[in-house]
mmCIF file of C-alpha atoms in Angstrom:
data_model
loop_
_atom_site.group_PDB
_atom_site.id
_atom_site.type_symbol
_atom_site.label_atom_id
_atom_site.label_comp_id
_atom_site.label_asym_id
_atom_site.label_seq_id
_atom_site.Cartn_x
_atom_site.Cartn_y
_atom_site.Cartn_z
ATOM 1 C CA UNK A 1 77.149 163.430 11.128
ATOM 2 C CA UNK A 2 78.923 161.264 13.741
ATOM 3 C CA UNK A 3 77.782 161.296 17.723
ATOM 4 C CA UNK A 4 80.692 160.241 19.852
ATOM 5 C CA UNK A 5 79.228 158.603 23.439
ATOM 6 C CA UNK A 6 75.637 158.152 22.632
ATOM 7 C CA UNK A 7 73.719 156.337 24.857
ATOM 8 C CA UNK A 8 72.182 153.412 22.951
ATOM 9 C CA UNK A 9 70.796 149.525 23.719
ATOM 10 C CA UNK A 10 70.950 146.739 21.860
ATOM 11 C CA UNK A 11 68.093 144.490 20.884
ATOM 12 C CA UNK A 12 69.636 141.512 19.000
ATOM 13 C CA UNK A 13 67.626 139.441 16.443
ATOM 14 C CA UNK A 14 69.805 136.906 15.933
ATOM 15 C CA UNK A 15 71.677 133.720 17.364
ATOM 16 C CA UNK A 16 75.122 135.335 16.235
ATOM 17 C CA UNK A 17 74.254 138.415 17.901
ATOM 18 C CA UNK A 18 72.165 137.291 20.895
ATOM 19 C CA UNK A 19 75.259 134.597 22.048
ATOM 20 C CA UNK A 20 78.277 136.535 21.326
ATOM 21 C CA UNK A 21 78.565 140.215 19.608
ATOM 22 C CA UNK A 22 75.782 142.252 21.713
ATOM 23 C CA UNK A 23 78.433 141.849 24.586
ATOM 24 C CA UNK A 24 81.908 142.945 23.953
ATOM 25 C CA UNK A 25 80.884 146.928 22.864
ATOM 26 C CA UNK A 26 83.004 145.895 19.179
ATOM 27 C CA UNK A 27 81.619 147.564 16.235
ATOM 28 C CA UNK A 28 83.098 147.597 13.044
ATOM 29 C CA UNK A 29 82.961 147.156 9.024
ATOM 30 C CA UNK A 30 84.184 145.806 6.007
ATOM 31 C CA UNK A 31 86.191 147.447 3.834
ATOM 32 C CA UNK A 32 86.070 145.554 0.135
ATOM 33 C CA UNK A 33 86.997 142.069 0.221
ATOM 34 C CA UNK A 34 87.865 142.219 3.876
ATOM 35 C CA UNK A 35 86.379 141.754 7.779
ATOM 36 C CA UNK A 36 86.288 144.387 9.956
ATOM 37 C CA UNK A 37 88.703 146.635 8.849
ATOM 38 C CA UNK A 38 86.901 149.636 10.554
ATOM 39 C CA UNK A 39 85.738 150.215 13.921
ATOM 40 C CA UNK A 40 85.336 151.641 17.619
ATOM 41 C CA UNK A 41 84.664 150.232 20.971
ATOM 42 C CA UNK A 42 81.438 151.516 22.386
ATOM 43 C CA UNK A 43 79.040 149.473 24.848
ATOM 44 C CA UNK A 44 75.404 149.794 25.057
ATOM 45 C CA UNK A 45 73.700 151.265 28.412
ATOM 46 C CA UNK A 46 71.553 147.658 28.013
ATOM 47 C CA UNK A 47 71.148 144.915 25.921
ATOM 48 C CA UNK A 48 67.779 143.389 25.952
ATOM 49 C CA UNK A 49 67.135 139.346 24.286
ATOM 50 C CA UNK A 50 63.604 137.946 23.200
ATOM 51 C CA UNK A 51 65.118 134.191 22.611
ATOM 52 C CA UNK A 52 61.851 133.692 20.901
ATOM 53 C CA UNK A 53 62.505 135.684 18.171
ATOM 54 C CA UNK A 54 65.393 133.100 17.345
ATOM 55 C CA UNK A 55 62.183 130.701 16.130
ATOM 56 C CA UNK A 56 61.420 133.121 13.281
ATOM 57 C CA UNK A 57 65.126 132.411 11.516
ATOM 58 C CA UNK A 58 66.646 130.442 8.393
ATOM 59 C CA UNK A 59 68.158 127.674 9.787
ATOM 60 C CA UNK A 60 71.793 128.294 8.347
ATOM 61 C CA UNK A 61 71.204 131.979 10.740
ATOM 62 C CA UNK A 62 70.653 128.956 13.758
ATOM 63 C CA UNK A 63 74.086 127.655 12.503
ATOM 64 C CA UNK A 64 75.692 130.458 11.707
ATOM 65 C CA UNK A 65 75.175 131.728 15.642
ATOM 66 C CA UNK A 66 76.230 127.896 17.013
ATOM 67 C CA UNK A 67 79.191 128.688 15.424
ATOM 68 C CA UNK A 68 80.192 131.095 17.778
ATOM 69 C CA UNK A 69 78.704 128.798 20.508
ATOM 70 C CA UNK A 70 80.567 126.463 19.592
ATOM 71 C CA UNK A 71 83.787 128.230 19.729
ATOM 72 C CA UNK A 72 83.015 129.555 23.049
ATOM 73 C CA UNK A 73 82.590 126.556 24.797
ATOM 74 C CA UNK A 74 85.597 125.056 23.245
ATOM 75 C CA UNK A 75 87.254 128.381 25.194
ATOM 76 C CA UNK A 76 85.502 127.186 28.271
ATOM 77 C CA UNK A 77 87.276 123.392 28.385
ATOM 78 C CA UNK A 78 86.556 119.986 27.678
ATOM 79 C CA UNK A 79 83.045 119.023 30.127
ATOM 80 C CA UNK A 80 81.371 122.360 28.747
ATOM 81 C CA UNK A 81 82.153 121.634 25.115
ATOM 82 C CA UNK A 82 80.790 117.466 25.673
ATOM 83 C CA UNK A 83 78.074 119.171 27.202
ATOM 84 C CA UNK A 84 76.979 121.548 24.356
ATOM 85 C CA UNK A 85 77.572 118.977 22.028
ATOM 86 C CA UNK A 86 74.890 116.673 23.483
ATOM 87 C CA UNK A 87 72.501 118.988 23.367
ATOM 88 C CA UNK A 88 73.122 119.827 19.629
ATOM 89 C CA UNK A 89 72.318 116.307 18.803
ATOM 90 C CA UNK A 90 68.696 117.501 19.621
ATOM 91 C CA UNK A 91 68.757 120.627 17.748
ATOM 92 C CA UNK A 92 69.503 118.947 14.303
ATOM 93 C CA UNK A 93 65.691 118.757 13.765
ATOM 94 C CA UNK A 94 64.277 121.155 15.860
ATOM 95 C CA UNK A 95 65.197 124.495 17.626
ATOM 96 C CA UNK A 96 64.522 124.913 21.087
ATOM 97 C CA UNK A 97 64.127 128.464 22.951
ATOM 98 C CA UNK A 98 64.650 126.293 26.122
ATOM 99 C CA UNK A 99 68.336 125.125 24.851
ATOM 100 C CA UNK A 100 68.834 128.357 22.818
ATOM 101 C CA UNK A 101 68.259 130.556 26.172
ATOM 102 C CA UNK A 102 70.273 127.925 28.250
ATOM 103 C CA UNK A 103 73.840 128.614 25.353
ATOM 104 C CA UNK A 104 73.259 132.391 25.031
ATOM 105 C CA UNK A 105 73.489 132.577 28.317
ATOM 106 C CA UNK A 106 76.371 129.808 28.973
ATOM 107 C CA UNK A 107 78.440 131.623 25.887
ATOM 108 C CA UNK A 108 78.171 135.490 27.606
ATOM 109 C CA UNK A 109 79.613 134.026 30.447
ATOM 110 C CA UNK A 110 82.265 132.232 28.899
ATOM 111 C CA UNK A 111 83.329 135.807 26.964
ATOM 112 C CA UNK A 112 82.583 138.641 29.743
ATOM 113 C CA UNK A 113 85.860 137.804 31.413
ATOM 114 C CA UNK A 114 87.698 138.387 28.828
ATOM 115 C CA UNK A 115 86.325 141.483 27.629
ATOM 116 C CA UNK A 116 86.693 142.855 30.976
ATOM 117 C CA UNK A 117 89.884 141.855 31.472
ATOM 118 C CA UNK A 118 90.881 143.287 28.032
ATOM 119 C CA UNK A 119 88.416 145.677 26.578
ATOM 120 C CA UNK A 120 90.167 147.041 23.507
ATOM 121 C CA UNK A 121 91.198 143.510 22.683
ATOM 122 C CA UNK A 122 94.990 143.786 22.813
ATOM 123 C CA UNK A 123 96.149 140.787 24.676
ATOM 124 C CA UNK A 124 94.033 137.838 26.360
ATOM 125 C CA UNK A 125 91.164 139.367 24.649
ATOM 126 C CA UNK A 126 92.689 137.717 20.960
ATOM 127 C CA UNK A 127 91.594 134.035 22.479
ATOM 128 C CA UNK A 128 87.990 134.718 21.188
ATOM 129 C CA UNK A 129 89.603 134.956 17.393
ATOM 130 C CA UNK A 130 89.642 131.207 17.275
ATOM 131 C CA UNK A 131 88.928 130.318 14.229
ATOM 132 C CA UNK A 132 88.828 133.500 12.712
ATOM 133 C CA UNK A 133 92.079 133.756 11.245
ATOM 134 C CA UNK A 134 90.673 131.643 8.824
ATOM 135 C CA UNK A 135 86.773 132.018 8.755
ATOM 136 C CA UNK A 136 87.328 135.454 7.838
ATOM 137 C CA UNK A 137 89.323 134.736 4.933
ATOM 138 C CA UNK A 138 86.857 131.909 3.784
ATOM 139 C CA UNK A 139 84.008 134.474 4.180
ATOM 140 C CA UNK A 140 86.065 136.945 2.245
ATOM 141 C CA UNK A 141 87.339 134.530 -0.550
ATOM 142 C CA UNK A 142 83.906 133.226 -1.202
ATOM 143 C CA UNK A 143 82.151 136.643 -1.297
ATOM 144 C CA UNK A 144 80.369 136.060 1.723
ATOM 145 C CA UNK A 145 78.497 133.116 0.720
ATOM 146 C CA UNK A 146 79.692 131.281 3.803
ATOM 147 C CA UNK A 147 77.583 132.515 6.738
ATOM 148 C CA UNK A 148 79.993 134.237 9.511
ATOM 149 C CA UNK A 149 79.514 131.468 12.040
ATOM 150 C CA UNK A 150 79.792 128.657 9.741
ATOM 151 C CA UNK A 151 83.163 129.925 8.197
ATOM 152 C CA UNK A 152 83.995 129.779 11.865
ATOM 153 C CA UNK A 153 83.330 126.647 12.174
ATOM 154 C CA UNK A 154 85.421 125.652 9.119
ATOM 155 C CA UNK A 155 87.715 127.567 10.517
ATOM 156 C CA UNK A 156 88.318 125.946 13.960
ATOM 157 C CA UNK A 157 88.515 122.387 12.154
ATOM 158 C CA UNK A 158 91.214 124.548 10.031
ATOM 159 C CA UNK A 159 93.037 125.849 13.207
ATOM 160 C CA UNK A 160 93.097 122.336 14.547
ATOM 161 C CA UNK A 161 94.653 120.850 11.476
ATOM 162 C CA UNK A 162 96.877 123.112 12.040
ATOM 163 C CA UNK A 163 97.702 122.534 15.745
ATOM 164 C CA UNK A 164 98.006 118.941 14.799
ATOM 165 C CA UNK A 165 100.796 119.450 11.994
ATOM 166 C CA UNK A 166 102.831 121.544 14.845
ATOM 167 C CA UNK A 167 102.568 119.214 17.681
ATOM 168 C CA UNK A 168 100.686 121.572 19.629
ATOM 169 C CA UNK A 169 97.352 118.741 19.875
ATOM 170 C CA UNK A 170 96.932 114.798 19.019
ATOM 171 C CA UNK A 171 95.514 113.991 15.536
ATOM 172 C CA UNK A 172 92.893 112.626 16.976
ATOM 173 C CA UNK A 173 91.516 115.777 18.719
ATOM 174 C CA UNK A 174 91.476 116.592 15.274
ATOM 175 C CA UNK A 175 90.052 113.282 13.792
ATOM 176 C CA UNK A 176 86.619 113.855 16.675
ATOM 177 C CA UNK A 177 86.680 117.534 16.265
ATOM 178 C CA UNK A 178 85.843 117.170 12.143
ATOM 179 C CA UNK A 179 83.635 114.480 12.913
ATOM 180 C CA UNK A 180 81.545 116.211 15.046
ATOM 181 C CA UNK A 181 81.451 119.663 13.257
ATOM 182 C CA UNK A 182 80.135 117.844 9.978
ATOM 183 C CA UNK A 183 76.558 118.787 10.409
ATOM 184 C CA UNK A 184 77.250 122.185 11.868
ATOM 185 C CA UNK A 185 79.220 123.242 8.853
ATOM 186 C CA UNK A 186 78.124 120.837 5.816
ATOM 187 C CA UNK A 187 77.567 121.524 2.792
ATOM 188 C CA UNK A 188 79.654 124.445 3.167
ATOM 189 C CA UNK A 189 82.767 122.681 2.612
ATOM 190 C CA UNK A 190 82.070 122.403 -1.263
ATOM 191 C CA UNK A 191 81.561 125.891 -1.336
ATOM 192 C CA UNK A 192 85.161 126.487 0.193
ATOM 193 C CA UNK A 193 86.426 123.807 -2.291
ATOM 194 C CA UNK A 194 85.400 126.231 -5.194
ATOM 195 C CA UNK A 195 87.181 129.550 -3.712
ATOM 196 C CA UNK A 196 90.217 130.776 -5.216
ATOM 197 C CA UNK A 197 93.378 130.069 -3.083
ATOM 198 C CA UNK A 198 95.156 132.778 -3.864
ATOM 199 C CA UNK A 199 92.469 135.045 -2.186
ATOM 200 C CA UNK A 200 92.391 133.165 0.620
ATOM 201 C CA UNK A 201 95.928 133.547 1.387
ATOM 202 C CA UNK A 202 96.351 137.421 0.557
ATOM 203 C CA UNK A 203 92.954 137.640 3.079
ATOM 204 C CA UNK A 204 94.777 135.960 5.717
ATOM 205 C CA UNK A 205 97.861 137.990 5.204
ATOM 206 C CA UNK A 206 95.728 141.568 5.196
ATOM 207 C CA UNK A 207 95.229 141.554 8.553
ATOM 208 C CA UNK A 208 97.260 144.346 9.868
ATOM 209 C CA UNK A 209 98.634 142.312 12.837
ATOM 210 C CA UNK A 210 100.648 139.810 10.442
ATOM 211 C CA UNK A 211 103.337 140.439 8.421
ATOM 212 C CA UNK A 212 104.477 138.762 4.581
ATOM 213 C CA UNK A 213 107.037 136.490 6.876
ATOM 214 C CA UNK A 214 104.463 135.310 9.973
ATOM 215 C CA UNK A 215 100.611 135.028 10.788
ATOM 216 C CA UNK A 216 99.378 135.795 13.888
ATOM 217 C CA UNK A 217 96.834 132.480 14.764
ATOM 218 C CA UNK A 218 95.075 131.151 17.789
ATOM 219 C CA UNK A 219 96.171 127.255 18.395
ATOM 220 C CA UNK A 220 95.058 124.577 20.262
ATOM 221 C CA UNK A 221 96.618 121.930 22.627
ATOM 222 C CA UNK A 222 93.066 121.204 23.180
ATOM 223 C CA UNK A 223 89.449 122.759 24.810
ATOM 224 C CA UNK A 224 90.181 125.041 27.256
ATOM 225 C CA UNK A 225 93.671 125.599 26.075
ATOM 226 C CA UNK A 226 93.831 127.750 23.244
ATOM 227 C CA UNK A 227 97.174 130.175 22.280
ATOM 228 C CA UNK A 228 98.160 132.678 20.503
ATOM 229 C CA UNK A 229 100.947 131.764 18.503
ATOM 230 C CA UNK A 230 103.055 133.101 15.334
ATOM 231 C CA UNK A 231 103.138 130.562 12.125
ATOM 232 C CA UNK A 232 105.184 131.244 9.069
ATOM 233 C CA UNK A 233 103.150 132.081 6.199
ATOM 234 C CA UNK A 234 105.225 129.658 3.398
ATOM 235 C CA UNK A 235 106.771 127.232 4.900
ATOM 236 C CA UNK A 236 103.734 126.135 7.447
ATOM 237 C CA UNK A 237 100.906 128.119 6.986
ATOM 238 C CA UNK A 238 99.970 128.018 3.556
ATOM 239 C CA UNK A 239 100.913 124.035 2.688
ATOM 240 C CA UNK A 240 98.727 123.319 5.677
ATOM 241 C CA UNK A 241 95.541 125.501 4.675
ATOM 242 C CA UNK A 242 95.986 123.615 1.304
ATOM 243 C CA UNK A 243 96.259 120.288 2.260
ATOM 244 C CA UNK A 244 93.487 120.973 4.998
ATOM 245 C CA UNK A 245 90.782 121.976 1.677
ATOM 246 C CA UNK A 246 92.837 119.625 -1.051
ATOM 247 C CA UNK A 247 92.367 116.230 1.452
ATOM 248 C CA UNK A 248 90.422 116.637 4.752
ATOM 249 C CA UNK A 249 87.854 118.762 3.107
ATOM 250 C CA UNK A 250 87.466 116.599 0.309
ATOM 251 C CA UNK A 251 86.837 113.537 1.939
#
């Protein structure tokens, strides 16, 4: 039986969930090899967050929700991303409900405008994909062993490459963004190394917004600048994605 318009609240459990998805009223499934195929767009009367309970995680579940932070703050521009960063460098070796409380709450602020502004997520709404064109298709290529945030991650450095390649951003934005993402996403790289190629492109063309001929990705001319923009599949996409895992992941 399905209930339509149930009242409901949210107590998230983890990073992931406490810094980005509990806001946003998204809910959806896989379907096979692929993310979120299936869904609706319900909120809940009141979310309710025990930070604490972020202490009692794996620490790839601590990475796996930074990714997200990560991402958001990029969103937000260039003083909130140095910002976040710096902190970071103290979370390496120890998590802090302090810092934890101080990001969930920076990151919900950095997304509520845009889910107000665009609830169903059909125009500005697509910004908060960054790095998901691609993290989703890592996820999906390498049966989920790469934790959601962390293929995020991977994927931002990805979307950068790629923003690079097209002029869109200097190299080095690229060149400091891998640098600094190392620890966040490492030794997850090895794991992409090993996933089939082929499933990682016909992931990234499944989505049902791209066609055969174009993919539908969000760019970068840097933090706070982020676009949606349409790259063809052959002649740009793919030798990009390849060259990004065959050299810069490799090295």
């Amino acid at each position: 039986v399905l209930s339509r318009g149930i009242r409901w609240e949210l107590i998230p459990t983890t990073l992931l969930a406490q810094a980005d998805s509990c806001i946003g009223s998204k809910s959806s499934i896989n379907v096979g090899h692929y993310k979120n195929q299936i869904g609706t767009f319900w909120p809940p009367h009141r979310v309710l967050l025990a930070p604490e309970v972020l202490l009692t995680l794996p620490r790839d579940e601590i990475r796996s929700g930074l990714g997200e932070v990560i991402k958001l703050q990029l969103l937000k521009g260039q003083s909130d991303f140095d910002e976040l960063m710096a902190d970071l460098a103290t979370l390496q070796s120890d998590i802090q409900v302090d810092l934890m409380s101080k990001w969930i709450t920076r990151s919900m602020a950095v997304k509520k405008p845009y889910i107000e502004a665009d609830e169903y997520d059909r125009g500005i709404r697509n910004l908060l994909n960054y790095g998901h064109t691609f993290g989703h298709a890592y996820e999906s290529a390498t049966h989920y062993a790469i934790p959601h945030g962390i293929a995020v991650v991977l994927g931002i450095i990805t979307a950068t490459y790629l923003s690079a390649r097209l002029g869109l951003v200097p190299i080095g934005h690229y060149v400091e963004l891998k640098s600094k993402f190392a620890p966040w996403h490492s030794p997850y790289g090895s794991t992409l190394l090993k996933a089939d190629r082929a499933t990682i492109f016909k992931a990234i063309k499944h989505d049902k917004k791209n066609t055969d001929e174009a993919i539908n990705c969000i760019l970068t001319r840097g933090p706070g600048r982020m676009e949606k923009t349409k790259v063809d599949f052959i002649s740009v996409l793919q030798p990009a994605v390849n060259d990004f895992i065959d050299r810069e992941l490799a090295d």
